[in-house]
């Protein structure tokens, strides 16, 4: 029965995510799901909850719904009810979807369920490394942001409201968010993967600025 639910969740996610730009589409979800399963191998976690939460975590992103941060959990919970998933599992999945975004860093690690920690790590890993770089420029292009502008300094330490309305450059986003992610990992396996991807970001930036300066 669990396998059937996973399959229909995949179909649902593919269909729902078809309308999003390429950094946020089904393949982002597919990668988060794959990495989450990999991290879960190293942890004592409920794999069904991890998989469902990974597959549904971006189902209705607030960024594309006028900042409505509740809509994702409402859509996910409705869908899972229709699949006859138990109330207990739905609750665990919805808790993850509701709390996963970078903006809700507020929750202390000790209060996060292990399933949440895994999916959050997997989501963050997709924002760094080679894929993370591609996503940053895809998102920046979508928002009409510049690649880089030396006259726009990165805005560090923003409040939640400032972060949401902030118009910066894609390269600044590396300093505002991406380079911070490796220190925010929850799990050991997530941290190891993050370190490798973080080094790649640093190498990329080094070369970017060499080329920017005509070297
Ligand atoms: P999540 O997948 O956790 O929902 P976000 O919605 O914050 O992540 O961002 C989706 C992707 O777009 C990430 O790869 C992120 O780095 C990128 N992104 C978000 N905001 C910006 C920005 N201002 N400039 C460039 N890339 C961004
Ligand atoms: Ni995501």
PDB file of C-alpha atoms and ligand atoms in Angstrom:
ATOM      1  CA  UNK A   1       0.000   0.000   0.000  1.00  0.00           C
ATOM      2  CA  UNK A   2       2.854   2.405   0.835  1.00  0.00           C
ATOM      3  CA  UNK A   3       4.386   1.863  -2.596  1.00  0.00           C
ATOM      4  CA  UNK A   4       1.098   2.732  -4.295  1.00  0.00           C
ATOM      5  CA  UNK A   5       0.838   5.920  -2.249  1.00  0.00           C
ATOM      6  CA  UNK A   6       4.410   6.882  -3.161  1.00  0.00           C
ATOM      7  CA  UNK A   7       3.637   6.304  -6.833  1.00  0.00           C
ATOM      8  CA  UNK A   8       0.479   8.407  -6.774  1.00  0.00           C
ATOM      9  CA  UNK A   9       2.345  11.115  -4.840  1.00  0.00           C
ATOM     10  CA  UNK A  10       5.008  11.153  -7.569  1.00  0.00           C
ATOM     11  CA  UNK A  11       2.292  11.529 -10.219  1.00  0.00           C
ATOM     12  CA  UNK A  12       0.583  14.281  -8.231  1.00  0.00           C
ATOM     13  CA  UNK A  13       3.846  16.192  -7.646  1.00  0.00           C
ATOM     14  CA  UNK A  14       4.840  15.952 -11.324  1.00  0.00           C
ATOM     15  CA  UNK A  15       1.504  17.373 -12.349  1.00  0.00           C
ATOM     16  CA  UNK A  16       1.361  20.147  -9.712  1.00  0.00           C
ATOM     17  CA  UNK A  17       4.957  21.259 -10.257  1.00  0.00           C
ATOM     18  CA  UNK A  18       4.729  21.398 -14.060  1.00  0.00           C
ATOM     19  CA  UNK A  19       3.951  25.120 -13.941  1.00  0.00           C
ATOM     20  CA  UNK A  20       7.046  26.236 -12.014  1.00  0.00           C
ATOM     21  CA  UNK A  21      10.359  27.616 -13.343  1.00  0.00           C
ATOM     22  CA  UNK A  22      13.181  25.154 -13.776  1.00  0.00           C
ATOM     23  CA  UNK A  23      14.824  25.637 -10.366  1.00  0.00           C
ATOM     24  CA  UNK A  24      11.612  24.616  -8.649  1.00  0.00           C
ATOM     25  CA  UNK A  25      10.113  22.053 -10.927  1.00  0.00           C
ATOM     26  CA  UNK A  26       9.496  18.332 -10.551  1.00  0.00           C
ATOM     27  CA  UNK A  27      13.209  17.588 -11.000  1.00  0.00           C
ATOM     28  CA  UNK A  28      14.083  19.702  -7.945  1.00  0.00           C
ATOM     29  CA  UNK A  29      11.616  17.589  -5.998  1.00  0.00           C
ATOM     30  CA  UNK A  30      12.987  14.431  -7.599  1.00  0.00           C
ATOM     31  CA  UNK A  31      16.525  15.332  -6.458  1.00  0.00           C
ATOM     32  CA  UNK A  32      15.384  16.203  -2.931  1.00  0.00           C
ATOM     33  CA  UNK A  33      13.533  12.883  -2.750  1.00  0.00           C
ATOM     34  CA  UNK A  34      16.627  10.956  -3.986  1.00  0.00           C
ATOM     35  CA  UNK A  35      19.047  12.646  -1.566  1.00  0.00           C
ATOM     36  CA  UNK A  36      16.573  12.363   1.320  1.00  0.00           C
ATOM     37  CA  UNK A  37      16.371   8.589   0.788  1.00  0.00           C
ATOM     38  CA  UNK A  38      20.172   8.436   0.736  1.00  0.00           C
ATOM     39  CA  UNK A  39      20.520  10.398   4.004  1.00  0.00           C
ATOM     40  CA  UNK A  40      17.738   8.328   5.583  1.00  0.00           C
ATOM     41  CA  UNK A  41      19.850   5.177   5.073  1.00  0.00           C
ATOM     42  CA  UNK A  42      22.175   6.542   7.778  1.00  0.00           C
ATOM     43  CA  UNK A  43      19.435   7.477  10.241  1.00  0.00           C
ATOM     44  CA  UNK A  44      16.679   5.756  12.174  1.00  0.00           C
ATOM     45  CA  UNK A  45      13.766   7.452  10.456  1.00  0.00           C
ATOM     46  CA  UNK A  46      10.324   6.621   9.129  1.00  0.00           C
ATOM     47  CA  UNK A  47      11.138   6.326   5.422  1.00  0.00           C
ATOM     48  CA  UNK A  48       7.499   6.674   4.359  1.00  0.00           C
ATOM     49  CA  UNK A  49       7.215  10.051   6.104  1.00  0.00           C
ATOM     50  CA  UNK A  50      10.561  11.173   4.649  1.00  0.00           C
ATOM     51  CA  UNK A  51       9.546  10.213   1.121  1.00  0.00           C
ATOM     52  CA  UNK A  52       6.096  11.799   1.279  1.00  0.00           C
ATOM     53  CA  UNK A  53       7.436  15.020   2.772  1.00  0.00           C
ATOM     54  CA  UNK A  54      10.245  15.221   0.204  1.00  0.00           C
ATOM     55  CA  UNK A  55       7.817  14.656  -2.666  1.00  0.00           C
ATOM     56  CA  UNK A  56       5.318  17.221  -1.370  1.00  0.00           C
ATOM     57  CA  UNK A  57       7.622  19.826   0.196  1.00  0.00           C
ATOM     58  CA  UNK A  58       7.332  22.409  -2.601  1.00  0.00           C
ATOM     59  CA  UNK A  59       3.867  21.483  -3.811  1.00  0.00           C
ATOM     60  CA  UNK A  60       2.549  25.025  -3.453  1.00  0.00           C
ATOM     61  CA  UNK A  61       5.457  27.356  -2.771  1.00  0.00           C
ATOM     62  CA  UNK A  62       4.515  30.559  -0.922  1.00  0.00           C
ATOM     63  CA  UNK A  63       6.689  32.570  -3.335  1.00  0.00           C
ATOM     64  CA  UNK A  64       4.248  31.730  -6.120  1.00  0.00           C
ATOM     65  CA  UNK A  65       1.096  32.130  -4.008  1.00  0.00           C
ATOM     66  CA  UNK A  66       1.318  35.741  -2.821  1.00  0.00           C
ATOM     67  CA  UNK A  67       3.370  34.718   0.193  1.00  0.00           C
ATOM     68  CA  UNK A  68       0.679  32.345   1.505  1.00  0.00           C
ATOM     69  CA  UNK A  69       2.771  29.952   3.614  1.00  0.00           C
ATOM     70  CA  UNK A  70      -0.155  27.720   4.592  1.00  0.00           C
ATOM     71  CA  UNK A  71      -1.253  26.676   1.139  1.00  0.00           C
ATOM     72  CA  UNK A  72       1.390  23.946   0.684  1.00  0.00           C
ATOM     73  CA  UNK A  73       0.337  22.082   3.812  1.00  0.00           C
ATOM     74  CA  UNK A  74      -3.353  22.422   2.954  1.00  0.00           C
ATOM     75  CA  UNK A  75      -2.884  20.998  -0.548  1.00  0.00           C
ATOM     76  CA  UNK A  76      -0.656  18.180   0.740  1.00  0.00           C
ATOM     77  CA  UNK A  77      -2.971  17.234   3.550  1.00  0.00           C
ATOM     78  CA  UNK A  78      -6.021  17.139   1.233  1.00  0.00           C
ATOM     79  CA  UNK A  79      -4.152  14.949  -1.211  1.00  0.00           C
ATOM     80  CA  UNK A  80      -2.926  12.498   1.443  1.00  0.00           C
ATOM     81  CA  UNK A  81      -6.409  12.174   2.934  1.00  0.00           C
ATOM     82  CA  UNK A  82      -7.695  11.147  -0.482  1.00  0.00           C
ATOM     83  CA  UNK A  83      -4.995   8.452  -0.531  1.00  0.00           C
ATOM     84  CA  UNK A  84      -6.266   7.101   2.800  1.00  0.00           C
ATOM     85  CA  UNK A  85      -2.993   7.866   4.541  1.00  0.00           C
ATOM     86  CA  UNK A  86      -3.408   7.768   8.316  1.00  0.00           C
ATOM     87  CA  UNK A  87      -3.970  10.968  10.267  1.00  0.00           C
ATOM     88  CA  UNK A  88      -0.790  10.342  12.248  1.00  0.00           C
ATOM     89  CA  UNK A  89       1.386  10.173   9.124  1.00  0.00           C
ATOM     90  CA  UNK A  90      -0.335  13.181   7.538  1.00  0.00           C
ATOM     91  CA  UNK A  91       0.394  15.202  10.661  1.00  0.00           C
ATOM     92  CA  UNK A  92       4.090  14.336  10.507  1.00  0.00           C
ATOM     93  CA  UNK A  93       4.325  15.161   6.812  1.00  0.00           C
ATOM     94  CA  UNK A  94       2.447  18.444   7.132  1.00  0.00           C
ATOM     95  CA  UNK A  95       4.662  19.515  10.027  1.00  0.00           C
ATOM     96  CA  UNK A  96       7.686  19.113   7.749  1.00  0.00           C
ATOM     97  CA  UNK A  97       6.152  20.968   4.799  1.00  0.00           C
ATOM     98  CA  UNK A  98       5.115  23.843   7.023  1.00  0.00           C
ATOM     99  CA  UNK A  99       8.500  24.273   8.635  1.00  0.00           C
ATOM    100  CA  UNK A 100      10.954  23.522   5.886  1.00  0.00           C
ATOM    101  CA  UNK A 101      11.738  26.891   4.391  1.00  0.00           C
ATOM    102  CA  UNK A 102      14.964  28.759   5.117  1.00  0.00           C
ATOM    103  CA  UNK A 103      12.866  31.603   6.526  1.00  0.00           C
ATOM    104  CA  UNK A 104      11.682  29.403   9.396  1.00  0.00           C
ATOM    105  CA  UNK A 105      15.173  28.801  10.741  1.00  0.00           C
ATOM    106  CA  UNK A 106      13.612  29.639  14.114  1.00  0.00           C
ATOM    107  CA  UNK A 107      13.102  26.003  15.180  1.00  0.00           C
ATOM    108  CA  UNK A 108      15.925  24.574  17.301  1.00  0.00           C
ATOM    109  CA  UNK A 109      17.437  21.332  16.112  1.00  0.00           C
ATOM    110  CA  UNK A 110      16.320  19.444  19.228  1.00  0.00           C
ATOM    111  CA  UNK A 111      12.695  20.244  18.352  1.00  0.00           C
ATOM    112  CA  UNK A 112      12.951  18.971  14.779  1.00  0.00           C
ATOM    113  CA  UNK A 113      11.885  15.402  14.098  1.00  0.00           C
ATOM    114  CA  UNK A 114      14.567  13.297  12.415  1.00  0.00           C
ATOM    115  CA  UNK A 115      12.360  13.062   9.309  1.00  0.00           C
ATOM    116  CA  UNK A 116      12.210  16.863   9.157  1.00  0.00           C
ATOM    117  CA  UNK A 117      15.969  17.116   9.607  1.00  0.00           C
ATOM    118  CA  UNK A 118      16.542  14.767   6.680  1.00  0.00           C
ATOM    119  CA  UNK A 119      14.175  16.479   4.235  1.00  0.00           C
ATOM    120  CA  UNK A 120      15.456  19.923   5.209  1.00  0.00           C
ATOM    121  CA  UNK A 121      19.045  18.800   4.603  1.00  0.00           C
ATOM    122  CA  UNK A 122      18.091  17.325   1.230  1.00  0.00           C
ATOM    123  CA  UNK A 123      16.319  20.536   0.204  1.00  0.00           C
ATOM    124  CA  UNK A 124      19.271  22.664   1.264  1.00  0.00           C
ATOM    125  CA  UNK A 125      21.729  20.421  -0.548  1.00  0.00           C
ATOM    126  CA  UNK A 126      19.916  21.140  -3.808  1.00  0.00           C
ATOM    127  CA  UNK A 127      20.673  24.841  -3.322  1.00  0.00           C
ATOM    128  CA  UNK A 128      24.459  24.314  -3.284  1.00  0.00           C
ATOM    129  CA  UNK A 129      26.991  22.580  -5.548  1.00  0.00           C
ATOM    130  CA  UNK A 130      26.673  22.566  -9.334  1.00  0.00           C
ATOM    131  CA  UNK A 131      22.894  22.241  -9.264  1.00  0.00           C
ATOM    132  CA  UNK A 132      22.581  25.023  -6.685  1.00  0.00           C
ATOM    133  CA  UNK A 133      24.557  27.361  -8.944  1.00  0.00           C
ATOM    134  CA  UNK A 134      22.298  26.539 -11.885  1.00  0.00           C
ATOM    135  CA  UNK A 135      19.202  27.124  -9.748  1.00  0.00           C
ATOM    136  CA  UNK A 136      20.446  30.471  -8.445  1.00  0.00           C
ATOM    137  CA  UNK A 137      20.915  31.812 -11.978  1.00  0.00           C
ATOM    138  CA  UNK A 138      17.658  30.278 -13.186  1.00  0.00           C
ATOM    139  CA  UNK A 139      15.776  31.928 -10.312  1.00  0.00           C
ATOM    140  CA  UNK A 140      17.657  35.222 -10.780  1.00  0.00           C
ATOM    141  CA  UNK A 141      16.780  35.243 -14.489  1.00  0.00           C
ATOM    142  CA  UNK A 142      13.172  34.457 -13.745  1.00  0.00           C
ATOM    143  CA  UNK A 143      13.067  37.424 -11.350  1.00  0.00           C
ATOM    144  CA  UNK A 144      14.950  39.670 -13.762  1.00  0.00           C
ATOM    145  CA  UNK A 145      17.858  40.067 -11.347  1.00  0.00           C
ATOM    146  CA  UNK A 146      21.355  40.883 -12.573  1.00  0.00           C
ATOM    147  CA  UNK A 147      24.055  38.202 -12.605  1.00  0.00           C
ATOM    148  CA  UNK A 148      26.290  40.539 -10.599  1.00  0.00           C
ATOM    149  CA  UNK A 149      26.703  44.242  -9.963  1.00  0.00           C
ATOM    150  CA  UNK A 150      29.693  45.469  -7.933  1.00  0.00           C
ATOM    151  CA  UNK A 151      27.623  48.488  -6.869  1.00  0.00           C
ATOM    152  CA  UNK A 152      25.009  46.371  -5.116  1.00  0.00           C
ATOM    153  CA  UNK A 153      26.578  44.936  -1.964  1.00  0.00           C
ATOM    154  CA  UNK A 154      25.188  41.710  -0.491  1.00  0.00           C
ATOM    155  CA  UNK A 155      22.598  42.395   2.222  1.00  0.00           C
ATOM    156  CA  UNK A 156      23.607  40.198   5.115  1.00  0.00           C
ATOM    157  CA  UNK A 157      21.528  39.606   8.263  1.00  0.00           C
ATOM    158  CA  UNK A 158      18.147  40.455   6.764  1.00  0.00           C
ATOM    159  CA  UNK A 159      14.860  40.061   8.605  1.00  0.00           C
ATOM    160  CA  UNK A 160      12.265  37.685   7.168  1.00  0.00           C
ATOM    161  CA  UNK A 161      10.285  40.568   5.609  1.00  0.00           C
ATOM    162  CA  UNK A 162      13.400  42.161   4.116  1.00  0.00           C
ATOM    163  CA  UNK A 163      14.558  38.828   2.638  1.00  0.00           C
ATOM    164  CA  UNK A 164      11.219  38.315   0.894  1.00  0.00           C
ATOM    165  CA  UNK A 165      11.161  41.708  -0.856  1.00  0.00           C
ATOM    166  CA  UNK A 166      14.834  42.030  -1.477  1.00  0.00           C
ATOM    167  CA  UNK A 167      16.055  42.668  -5.033  1.00  0.00           C
ATOM    168  CA  UNK A 168      19.694  41.739  -5.237  1.00  0.00           C
ATOM    169  CA  UNK A 169      21.968  39.966  -7.718  1.00  0.00           C
ATOM    170  CA  UNK A 170      22.378  36.240  -8.231  1.00  0.00           C
ATOM    171  CA  UNK A 171      26.012  36.322  -7.110  1.00  0.00           C
ATOM    172  CA  UNK A 172      24.991  38.191  -3.946  1.00  0.00           C
ATOM    173  CA  UNK A 173      22.588  35.365  -3.202  1.00  0.00           C
ATOM    174  CA  UNK A 174      25.623  33.100  -2.737  1.00  0.00           C
ATOM    175  CA  UNK A 175      26.759  35.327   0.154  1.00  0.00           C
ATOM    176  CA  UNK A 176      23.277  36.009   1.498  1.00  0.00           C
ATOM    177  CA  UNK A 177      22.216  32.384   1.638  1.00  0.00           C
ATOM    178  CA  UNK A 178      24.098  29.651  -0.196  1.00  0.00           C
ATOM    179  CA  UNK A 179      27.456  29.872   1.595  1.00  0.00           C
ATOM    180  CA  UNK A 180      25.656  29.742   4.958  1.00  0.00           C
ATOM    181  CA  UNK A 181      23.910  26.448   4.304  1.00  0.00           C
ATOM    182  CA  UNK A 182      26.735  24.059   5.151  1.00  0.00           C
ATOM    183  CA  UNK A 183      26.668  25.231   8.774  1.00  0.00           C
ATOM    184  CA  UNK A 184      22.920  24.706   8.995  1.00  0.00           C
ATOM    185  CA  UNK A 185      22.926  20.993   8.164  1.00  0.00           C
ATOM    186  CA  UNK A 186      21.147  18.747  10.654  1.00  0.00           C
ATOM    187  CA  UNK A 187      22.531  15.294   9.917  1.00  0.00           C
ATOM    188  CA  UNK A 188      26.031  13.848   9.651  1.00  0.00           C
ATOM    189  CA  UNK A 189      25.429  12.500   6.137  1.00  0.00           C
ATOM    190  CA  UNK A 190      23.933  15.846   5.076  1.00  0.00           C
ATOM    191  CA  UNK A 191      26.936  17.713   6.424  1.00  0.00           C
ATOM    192  CA  UNK A 192      29.379  15.532   4.511  1.00  0.00           C
ATOM    193  CA  UNK A 193      27.542  16.100   1.237  1.00  0.00           C
ATOM    194  CA  UNK A 194      27.228  19.816   1.981  1.00  0.00           C
ATOM    195  CA  UNK A 195      30.944  20.212   2.555  1.00  0.00           C
ATOM    196  CA  UNK A 196      31.760  18.829  -0.896  1.00  0.00           C
ATOM    197  CA  UNK A 197      29.166  21.058  -2.564  1.00  0.00           C
ATOM    198  CA  UNK A 198      30.255  24.105  -0.535  1.00  0.00           C
ATOM    199  CA  UNK A 199      33.844  23.734  -1.737  1.00  0.00           C
ATOM    200  CA  UNK A 200      32.538  23.692  -5.286  1.00  0.00           C
ATOM    201  CA  UNK A 201      30.698  26.992  -4.669  1.00  0.00           C
ATOM    202  CA  UNK A 202      33.875  28.574  -3.337  1.00  0.00           C
ATOM    203  CA  UNK A 203      35.858  27.386  -6.330  1.00  0.00           C
ATOM    204  CA  UNK A 204      33.187  28.694  -8.676  1.00  0.00           C
ATOM    205  CA  UNK A 205      33.185  32.152  -7.045  1.00  0.00           C
ATOM    206  CA  UNK A 206      36.955  32.335  -7.165  1.00  0.00           C
ATOM    207  CA  UNK A 207      36.946  31.700 -10.910  1.00  0.00           C
ATOM    208  CA  UNK A 208      33.940  34.011 -11.431  1.00  0.00           C
ATOM    209  CA  UNK A 209      35.803  36.953  -9.902  1.00  0.00           C
ATOM    210  CA  UNK A 210      39.028  36.113 -11.689  1.00  0.00           C
ATOM    211  CA  UNK A 211      37.155  36.305 -14.970  1.00  0.00           C
ATOM    212  CA  UNK A 212      35.221  39.405 -13.852  1.00  0.00           C
ATOM    213  CA  UNK A 213      38.541  41.120 -13.269  1.00  0.00           C
ATOM    214  CA  UNK A 214      39.896  40.108 -16.651  1.00  0.00           C
ATOM    215  CA  UNK A 215      42.321  37.498 -15.417  1.00  0.00           C
TER     216      UNK A 215
HETATM  217  P1  LIG B   1      13.494  25.923  -1.580  1.00  0.00           P
HETATM  218  O1  LIG B   1      13.843  24.899  -2.605  1.00  0.00           O
HETATM  219  O2  LIG B   1      13.972  25.565  -0.255  1.00  0.00           O
HETATM  220  O3  LIG B   1      12.048  26.315  -1.647  1.00  0.00           O
HETATM  221  P2  LIG B   1      13.939  28.661  -2.199  1.00  0.00           P
HETATM  222  O4  LIG B   1      12.524  28.725  -2.586  1.00  0.00           O
HETATM  223  O5  LIG B   1      14.418  29.590  -1.139  1.00  0.00           O
HETATM  224  O6  LIG B   1      14.352  27.193  -1.851  1.00  0.00           O
HETATM  225  O7  LIG B   1      14.789  28.891  -3.478  1.00  0.00           O
HETATM  226  C1  LIG B   1      14.722  28.066  -4.605  1.00  0.00           C
HETATM  227  C2  LIG B   1      15.988  28.176  -5.417  1.00  0.00           C
HETATM  228  O8  LIG B   1      16.101  29.499  -5.909  1.00  0.00           O
HETATM  229  C3  LIG B   1      17.236  27.908  -4.576  1.00  0.00           C
HETATM  230  O9  LIG B   1      18.186  27.216  -5.320  1.00  0.00           O
HETATM  231  C4  LIG B   1      17.690  29.275  -4.194  1.00  0.00           C
HETATM  232  O10 LIG B   1      19.063  29.331  -3.992  1.00  0.00           O
HETATM  233  C5  LIG B   1      17.271  30.076  -5.403  1.00  0.00           C
HETATM  234  N1  LIG B   1      16.980  31.451  -4.991  1.00  0.00           N
HETATM  235  C6  LIG B   1      16.098  31.875  -4.059  1.00  0.00           C
HETATM  236  N2  LIG B   1      16.145  33.216  -3.905  1.00  0.00           N
HETATM  237  C7  LIG B   1      17.095  33.636  -4.794  1.00  0.00           C
HETATM  238  C8  LIG B   1      17.627  34.898  -5.142  1.00  0.00           C
HETATM  239  N3  LIG B   1      17.226  36.022  -4.566  1.00  0.00           N
HETATM  240  N4  LIG B   1      18.601  34.946  -6.101  1.00  0.00           N
HETATM  241  C9  LIG B   1      19.033  33.805  -6.702  1.00  0.00           C
HETATM  242  N5  LIG B   1      18.570  32.586  -6.418  1.00  0.00           N
HETATM  243  C10 LIG B   1      17.620  32.496  -5.481  1.00  0.00           C
HETATM  244 NI1  LIG B   2      12.632  22.787  -2.277  1.00  0.00          NI
END
